[in-house]
């Protein structure tokens, strides 16, 4: 069977564009309805990456910017699988992450938080999933940090995650949170997602099986991309 | 009770935030870490076709430029072939043509721009050809889920008039929000495409 369209994105599961408690969404959210289109070749294709695009050290944030030693912070492994809504692995897809350092400071010219930059931490990594959709990174656990929204808002510790999938319509950016963090429930960016079950999907559990004794703790984060219908009957996606 | 449907749910999106450049374009964040920053060259040096420049601004609902936006581009080559195995003509895609790029702004002004080649018409559904277009995906602080839209070319009037997606836009005057204007600058074609997230002349965004 030949695959056809990707499943409709669940707009009640995904955050709406306008979420007034996250203030920046107010001037940056469209007010008109999205135009729904049937997928064509433009939507079911997307960029293809290979191991030649990245370096093996790119997934090791403890070493990929180390200058005089390792970065400060709690050493962790972040690993999991990229799957689709059908439960099938998404192989050979590019996963990119970025994060603050252990003190909650980003290496970015626009970040002015008073926690110091770590000279040995860049804060970004990337990797390709393997043939079964598995990926892993090594890093330090990011710190919480304050941000300008309400007077006293703090972001829970999080890692930003960008995934491509097999087509441009599966493209996704999200954030991974850590099990047990009391700041998660208080964050207006997190609660831009209306369904509490959907929020749980962004919280990585501590994974002692993957922890390396005397070395690193581990968290497991599976990522689900849009699934795809199989063509049991001709739907002329590609024309006559 | 019927059997249970066992589909999984798509991971919910979260905003890319103000520091998206650290992950996707660290050079713009102010540091050098990767041997190869991805998305810098869409077309490569050898692909045939008209070499063009595209530039513009993304505006918020107050009319201010969105200075921290990041845009990704996905396009076909000059013959309308996508560099992806699913395109039936994949084997004939132009040599070195990547079709994908990452576009960042000048932080002070919000102006963005990139060089590529103008794509050809691409296959649509039911054998209907689509006018040449670039597929855009827009993320930024304040955008909870990446916004999809398309850029069409003003000099493709006839193809645009027959394009199945443009024709789906019920309010005809809004079709113009997806059409980039063309001018010549130092003998080279430059397309201007401003994106308005909200308000008067709001860009048409797509649910794909």
mmCIF file of N, CA and C in Angstrom, chain B residues 10-103:
data_model
loop_
_atom_site.group_PDB
_atom_site.id
_atom_site.type_symbol
_atom_site.label_atom_id
_atom_site.label_comp_id
_atom_site.label_asym_id
_atom_site.label_seq_id
_atom_site.Cartn_x
_atom_site.Cartn_y
_atom_site.Cartn_z
ATOM 1 N N UNK B 10 -0.114 13.377 18.391
ATOM 2 C CA UNK B 10 1.045 14.186 18.022
ATOM 3 C C UNK B 10 1.555 14.957 19.245
ATOM 4 N N UNK B 11 2.878 15.030 19.393
ATOM 5 C CA UNK B 11 3.465 15.825 20.475
ATOM 6 C C UNK B 11 3.007 17.272 20.333
ATOM 7 N N UNK B 12 2.516 17.881 21.429
ATOM 8 C CA UNK B 12 2.087 19.276 21.322
ATOM 9 C C UNK B 12 3.267 20.207 21.029
ATOM 10 N N UNK B 13 2.985 21.236 20.285
ATOM 11 C CA UNK B 13 3.995 22.231 19.950
ATOM 12 C C UNK B 13 4.178 23.204 21.105
ATOM 13 N N UNK B 14 5.358 23.797 21.201
ATOM 14 C CA UNK B 14 5.600 24.941 22.082
ATOM 15 C C UNK B 14 6.379 25.973 21.279
ATOM 16 N N UNK B 15 6.255 27.217 21.697
ATOM 17 C CA UNK B 15 6.929 28.288 20.966
ATOM 18 C C UNK B 15 8.437 28.009 20.837
ATOM 19 N N UNK B 16 9.008 28.455 19.723
ATOM 20 C CA UNK B 16 10.456 28.344 19.534
ATOM 21 C C UNK B 16 11.200 29.317 20.444
ATOM 22 N N UNK B 17 10.504 30.339 20.936
ATOM 23 C CA UNK B 17 11.099 31.267 21.900
ATOM 24 C C UNK B 17 12.080 32.236 21.274
ATOM 25 N N UNK B 18 12.610 33.143 22.095
ATOM 26 C CA UNK B 18 13.505 34.180 21.577
ATOM 27 C C UNK B 18 14.907 33.673 21.250
ATOM 28 N N UNK B 19 15.259 32.479 21.760
ATOM 29 C CA UNK B 19 16.638 32.020 21.607
ATOM 30 C C UNK B 19 16.754 30.862 20.623
ATOM 31 N N UNK B 20 15.779 30.784 19.726
ATOM 32 C CA UNK B 20 15.735 29.717 18.711
ATOM 33 C C UNK B 20 17.037 29.644 17.923
ATOM 34 N N UNK B 21 17.716 30.785 17.775
ATOM 35 C CA UNK B 21 18.954 30.801 16.978
ATOM 36 C C UNK B 21 20.041 29.922 17.567
ATOM 37 N N UNK B 22 20.065 29.791 18.917
ATOM 38 C CA UNK B 22 21.107 28.948 19.536
ATOM 39 C C UNK B 22 21.055 27.546 18.934
ATOM 40 N N UNK B 23 19.837 27.034 18.774
ATOM 41 C CA UNK B 23 19.701 25.676 18.287
ATOM 42 C C UNK B 23 19.778 25.564 16.783
ATOM 43 N N UNK B 24 19.186 26.528 16.073
ATOM 44 C CA UNK B 24 19.008 26.351 14.640
ATOM 45 C C UNK B 24 19.952 27.210 13.802
ATOM 46 N N UNK B 25 20.538 28.221 14.407
ATOM 47 C CA UNK B 25 21.472 29.088 13.673
ATOM 48 C C UNK B 25 22.410 29.745 14.687
ATOM 49 N N UNK B 26 23.283 28.931 15.345
ATOM 50 C CA UNK B 26 24.091 29.465 16.446
ATOM 51 C C UNK B 26 24.962 30.652 16.048
ATOM 52 N N UNK B 27 25.356 30.715 14.795
ATOM 53 C CA UNK B 27 26.142 31.876 14.353
ATOM 54 C C UNK B 27 25.399 33.176 14.618
ATOM 55 N N UNK B 28 24.095 33.168 14.414
ATOM 56 C CA UNK B 28 23.296 34.370 14.640
ATOM 57 C C UNK B 28 23.158 34.668 16.128
ATOM 58 N N UNK B 29 23.207 33.615 16.966
ATOM 59 C CA UNK B 29 23.140 33.829 18.418
ATOM 60 C C UNK B 29 24.440 34.427 18.927
ATOM 61 N N UNK B 30 25.488 34.320 18.131
ATOM 62 C CA UNK B 30 26.756 34.954 18.498
ATOM 63 C C UNK B 30 27.880 33.988 18.827
ATOM 64 N N UNK B 31 27.771 32.730 18.412
ATOM 65 C CA UNK B 31 28.905 31.827 18.650
ATOM 66 C C UNK B 31 29.014 30.774 17.566
ATOM 67 N N UNK B 32 30.225 30.222 17.513
ATOM 68 C CA UNK B 32 30.578 29.305 16.455
ATOM 69 C C UNK B 32 30.755 27.929 17.073
ATOM 70 N N UNK B 33 29.930 26.969 16.677
ATOM 71 C CA UNK B 33 30.032 25.652 17.313
ATOM 72 C C UNK B 33 30.035 24.514 16.307
ATOM 73 N N UNK B 34 29.225 24.613 15.258
ATOM 74 C CA UNK B 34 29.108 23.493 14.318
ATOM 75 C C UNK B 34 30.042 23.677 13.128
ATOM 76 N N UNK B 35 30.527 22.549 12.606
ATOM 77 C CA UNK B 35 31.315 22.598 11.392
ATOM 78 C C UNK B 35 30.480 23.082 10.218
ATOM 79 N N UNK B 36 29.199 22.810 10.260
ATOM 80 C CA UNK B 36 28.338 23.110 9.116
ATOM 81 C C UNK B 36 26.978 23.574 9.636
ATOM 82 N N UNK B 37 26.691 24.856 9.503
ATOM 83 C CA UNK B 37 25.352 25.343 9.874
ATOM 84 C C UNK B 37 24.401 25.027 8.735
ATOM 85 N N UNK B 38 23.291 24.406 9.064
ATOM 86 C CA UNK B 38 22.389 23.901 8.035
ATOM 87 C C UNK B 38 21.450 24.996 7.512
ATOM 88 N N UNK B 39 21.081 24.857 6.240
ATOM 89 C CA UNK B 39 20.054 25.741 5.685
ATOM 90 C C UNK B 39 20.561 27.042 5.113
ATOM 91 N N UNK B 40 21.892 27.157 4.945
ATOM 92 C CA UNK B 40 22.445 28.423 4.443
ATOM 93 C C UNK B 40 22.315 28.567 2.925
ATOM 94 N N UNK B 41 22.300 27.429 2.221
ATOM 95 C CA UNK B 41 22.318 27.483 0.759
ATOM 96 C C UNK B 41 21.189 26.608 0.216
ATOM 97 N N UNK B 42 20.169 27.235 -0.325
ATOM 98 C CA UNK B 42 18.981 26.489 -0.740
ATOM 99 C C UNK B 42 19.210 25.780 -2.070
ATOM 100 N N UNK B 43 19.744 26.496 -3.037
ATOM 101 C CA UNK B 43 19.774 25.976 -4.407
ATOM 102 C C UNK B 43 21.112 25.349 -4.796
ATOM 103 N N UNK B 44 22.205 25.728 -4.102
ATOM 104 C CA UNK B 44 23.521 25.257 -4.519
ATOM 105 C C UNK B 44 23.974 26.006 -5.758
ATOM 106 N N UNK B 45 25.259 25.858 -6.103
ATOM 107 C CA UNK B 45 25.810 26.674 -7.189
ATOM 108 C C UNK B 45 25.455 26.210 -8.607
ATOM 109 N N UNK B 46 25.033 24.949 -8.752
ATOM 110 C CA UNK B 46 24.924 24.396 -10.102
ATOM 111 C C UNK B 46 23.506 24.302 -10.650
ATOM 112 N N UNK B 47 22.512 24.422 -9.800
ATOM 113 C CA UNK B 47 21.136 24.205 -10.266
ATOM 114 C C UNK B 47 20.757 25.243 -11.330
ATOM 115 N N UNK B 48 20.202 24.785 -12.437
ATOM 116 C CA UNK B 48 19.766 25.743 -13.453
ATOM 117 C C UNK B 48 18.498 26.471 -12.984
ATOM 118 N N UNK B 49 18.203 27.582 -13.642
ATOM 119 C CA UNK B 49 17.015 28.347 -13.292
ATOM 120 C C UNK B 49 17.357 29.797 -13.039
ATOM 121 N N UNK B 50 16.335 30.602 -12.880
ATOM 122 C CA UNK B 50 16.558 32.031 -12.653
ATOM 123 C C UNK B 50 16.985 32.271 -11.213
ATOM 124 N N UNK B 51 18.139 32.887 -11.042
ATOM 125 C CA UNK B 51 18.633 33.210 -9.695
ATOM 126 C C UNK B 51 17.888 34.433 -9.179
ATOM 127 N N UNK B 52 17.289 34.291 -8.017
ATOM 128 C CA UNK B 52 16.487 35.381 -7.472
ATOM 129 C C UNK B 52 16.879 35.661 -6.016
ATOM 130 N N UNK B 53 16.488 36.836 -5.574
ATOM 131 C CA UNK B 53 16.590 37.156 -4.147
ATOM 132 C C UNK B 53 15.180 37.415 -3.627
ATOM 133 N N UNK B 54 14.919 36.961 -2.417
ATOM 134 C CA UNK B 54 13.607 37.194 -1.791
ATOM 135 C C UNK B 54 13.870 37.898 -0.476
ATOM 136 N N UNK B 55 13.133 38.961 -0.197
ATOM 137 C CA UNK B 55 13.307 39.606 1.101
ATOM 138 C C UNK B 55 12.010 40.194 1.609
ATOM 139 N N UNK B 56 11.990 40.508 2.887
ATOM 140 C CA UNK B 56 10.774 41.071 3.447
ATOM 141 C C UNK B 56 10.867 41.275 4.941
ATOM 142 N N UNK B 57 9.737 41.605 5.507
ATOM 143 C CA UNK B 57 9.608 41.798 6.950
ATOM 144 C C UNK B 57 8.403 41.008 7.411
ATOM 145 N N UNK B 58 8.452 40.562 8.647
ATOM 146 C CA UNK B 58 7.269 39.981 9.278
ATOM 147 C C UNK B 58 6.769 41.023 10.281
ATOM 148 N N UNK B 59 5.486 41.387 10.182
ATOM 149 C CA UNK B 59 4.933 42.398 11.077
ATOM 150 C C UNK B 59 3.987 41.765 12.087
ATOM 151 N N UNK B 60 3.977 42.294 13.309
ATOM 152 C CA UNK B 60 2.988 41.845 14.284
ATOM 153 C C UNK B 60 1.705 42.668 14.150
ATOM 154 N N UNK B 61 0.753 42.410 15.019
ATOM 155 C CA UNK B 61 -0.545 43.065 14.905
ATOM 156 C C UNK B 61 -0.541 44.553 15.196
ATOM 157 N N UNK B 62 0.547 45.052 15.806
ATOM 158 C CA UNK B 62 0.637 46.483 16.054
ATOM 159 C C UNK B 62 1.345 47.203 14.909
ATOM 160 N N UNK B 63 1.836 46.434 13.931
ATOM 161 C CA UNK B 63 2.561 47.023 12.810
ATOM 162 C C UNK B 63 4.065 47.076 13.027
ATOM 163 N N UNK B 64 4.538 46.515 14.121
ATOM 164 C CA UNK B 64 5.987 46.498 14.379
ATOM 165 C C UNK B 64 6.611 45.253 13.757
ATOM 166 N N UNK B 65 7.862 45.379 13.263
ATOM 167 C CA UNK B 65 8.524 44.196 12.710
ATOM 168 C C UNK B 65 8.835 43.172 13.794
ATOM 169 N N UNK B 66 8.687 41.895 13.461
ATOM 170 C CA UNK B 66 9.034 40.802 14.373
ATOM 171 C C UNK B 66 10.518 40.507 14.146
ATOM 172 N N UNK B 67 11.336 41.004 15.050
ATOM 173 C CA UNK B 67 12.782 40.989 14.803
ATOM 174 C C UNK B 67 13.429 39.644 15.114
ATOM 175 N N UNK B 68 12.739 38.799 15.865
ATOM 176 C CA UNK B 68 13.365 37.530 16.250
ATOM 177 C C UNK B 68 12.738 36.330 15.539
ATOM 178 N N UNK B 69 12.083 36.573 14.417
ATOM 179 C CA UNK B 69 11.418 35.486 13.692
ATOM 180 C C UNK B 69 12.446 34.602 12.973
ATOM 181 N N UNK B 70 12.096 33.347 12.770
ATOM 182 C CA UNK B 70 12.907 32.445 11.948
ATOM 183 C C UNK B 70 11.973 31.773 10.945
ATOM 184 N N UNK B 71 12.395 31.766 9.686
ATOM 185 C CA UNK B 71 11.558 31.219 8.621
ATOM 186 C C UNK B 71 12.297 30.064 7.961
ATOM 187 N N UNK B 72 11.590 28.976 7.701
ATOM 188 C CA UNK B 72 12.165 27.910 6.888
ATOM 189 C C UNK B 72 11.456 27.863 5.544
ATOM 190 N N UNK B 73 12.238 27.575 4.513
ATOM 191 C CA UNK B 73 11.755 27.557 3.137
ATOM 192 C C UNK B 73 11.876 26.137 2.597
ATOM 193 N N UNK B 74 10.869 25.703 1.874
ATOM 194 C CA UNK B 74 10.946 24.396 1.197
ATOM 195 C C UNK B 74 10.398 24.596 -0.209
ATOM 196 N N UNK B 75 11.175 24.213 -1.212
ATOM 197 C CA UNK B 75 10.771 24.518 -2.583
ATOM 198 C C UNK B 75 11.251 23.463 -3.570
ATOM 199 N N UNK B 76 10.634 23.469 -4.730
ATOM 200 C CA UNK B 76 11.046 22.608 -5.836
ATOM 201 C C UNK B 76 12.112 23.323 -6.670
ATOM 202 N N UNK B 77 12.787 22.571 -7.533
ATOM 203 C CA UNK B 77 13.776 23.185 -8.417
ATOM 204 C C UNK B 77 13.080 23.837 -9.616
ATOM 205 N N UNK B 78 13.877 24.322 -10.574
ATOM 206 C CA UNK B 78 13.308 25.092 -11.677
ATOM 207 C C UNK B 78 12.390 24.241 -12.561
ATOM 208 N N UNK B 79 12.536 22.923 -12.477
ATOM 209 C CA UNK B 79 11.638 22.040 -13.227
ATOM 210 C C UNK B 79 10.460 21.548 -12.389
ATOM 211 N N UNK B 80 10.338 22.092 -11.202
ATOM 212 C CA UNK B 80 9.205 21.696 -10.356
ATOM 213 C C UNK B 80 9.399 20.369 -9.658
ATOM 214 N N UNK B 81 10.661 19.950 -9.471
ATOM 215 C CA UNK B 81 10.945 18.662 -8.818
ATOM 216 C C UNK B 81 11.436 18.914 -7.393
ATOM 217 N N UNK B 82 10.835 18.207 -6.450
ATOM 218 C CA UNK B 82 11.303 18.302 -5.065
ATOM 219 C C UNK B 82 12.422 17.297 -4.826
ATOM 220 N N UNK B 83 13.480 17.711 -4.113
ATOM 221 C CA UNK B 83 14.580 16.780 -3.817
ATOM 222 C C UNK B 83 14.200 15.826 -2.680
ATOM 223 N N UNK B 84 13.237 14.990 -2.933
ATOM 224 C CA UNK B 84 12.697 14.077 -1.920
ATOM 225 C C UNK B 84 12.242 12.823 -2.648
ATOM 226 N N UNK B 85 12.552 11.643 -2.093
ATOM 227 C CA UNK B 85 12.265 10.392 -2.818
ATOM 228 C C UNK B 85 10.802 10.215 -3.214
ATOM 229 N N UNK B 86 9.913 10.923 -2.567
ATOM 230 C CA UNK B 86 8.508 10.745 -2.902
ATOM 231 C C UNK B 86 8.097 11.431 -4.199
ATOM 232 N N UNK B 87 8.913 12.400 -4.633
ATOM 233 C CA UNK B 87 8.601 13.034 -5.918
ATOM 234 C C UNK B 87 8.923 12.031 -7.023
ATOM 235 N N UNK B 88 7.947 11.734 -7.895
ATOM 236 C CA UNK B 88 8.184 10.700 -8.929
ATOM 237 C C UNK B 88 9.358 11.041 -9.851
ATOM 238 N N UNK B 89 9.703 12.323 -9.941
ATOM 239 C CA UNK B 89 10.827 12.714 -10.805
ATOM 240 C C UNK B 89 12.109 12.987 -10.007
ATOM 241 N N UNK B 90 12.124 12.488 -8.772
ATOM 242 C CA UNK B 90 13.240 12.734 -7.844
ATOM 243 C C UNK B 90 14.609 12.534 -8.494
ATOM 244 N N UNK B 91 14.748 11.486 -9.290
ATOM 245 C CA UNK B 91 16.033 11.165 -9.920
ATOM 246 C C UNK B 91 16.543 12.256 -10.836
ATOM 247 N N UNK B 92 15.637 13.148 -11.248
ATOM 248 C CA UNK B 92 16.046 14.188 -12.195
ATOM 249 C C UNK B 92 16.205 15.552 -11.537
ATOM 250 N N UNK B 93 16.241 15.576 -10.200
ATOM 251 C CA UNK B 93 16.366 16.866 -9.521
ATOM 252 C C UNK B 93 17.733 17.495 -9.824
ATOM 253 N N UNK B 94 17.761 18.817 -9.870
ATOM 254 C CA UNK B 94 18.998 19.520 -10.228
ATOM 255 C C UNK B 94 20.118 19.168 -9.257
ATOM 256 N N UNK B 95 21.324 19.020 -9.791
ATOM 257 C CA UNK B 95 22.489 18.612 -9.006
ATOM 258 C C UNK B 95 22.781 19.636 -7.895
ATOM 259 N N UNK B 96 22.942 19.139 -6.687
ATOM 260 C CA UNK B 96 23.290 20.003 -5.556
ATOM 261 C C UNK B 96 22.144 20.849 -5.042
ATOM 262 N N UNK B 97 20.947 20.600 -5.546
ATOM 263 C CA UNK B 97 19.795 21.403 -5.128
ATOM 264 C C UNK B 97 19.221 20.840 -3.842
ATOM 265 N N UNK B 98 19.211 21.652 -2.795
ATOM 266 C CA UNK B 98 18.760 21.209 -1.476
ATOM 267 C C UNK B 98 17.276 21.505 -1.271
ATOM 268 N N UNK B 99 16.837 22.624 -1.754
ATOM 269 C CA UNK B 99 15.415 22.957 -1.688
ATOM 270 C C UNK B 99 14.939 23.472 -0.353
ATOM 271 N N UNK B 100 15.843 23.470 0.628
ATOM 272 C CA UNK B 100 15.452 23.857 1.985
ATOM 273 C C UNK B 100 16.416 24.888 2.535
ATOM 274 N N UNK B 101 15.880 25.857 3.220
ATOM 275 C CA UNK B 101 16.737 26.874 3.811
ATOM 276 C C UNK B 101 16.157 27.418 5.082
ATOM 277 N N UNK B 102 17.052 28.023 5.855
ATOM 278 C CA UNK B 102 16.688 28.660 7.109
ATOM 279 C C UNK B 102 17.020 30.128 6.988
ATOM 280 N N UNK B 103 16.053 30.958 7.315
ATOM 281 C CA UNK B 103 16.211 32.381 7.081
ATOM 282 C C UNK B 103 16.081 33.110 8.413
#
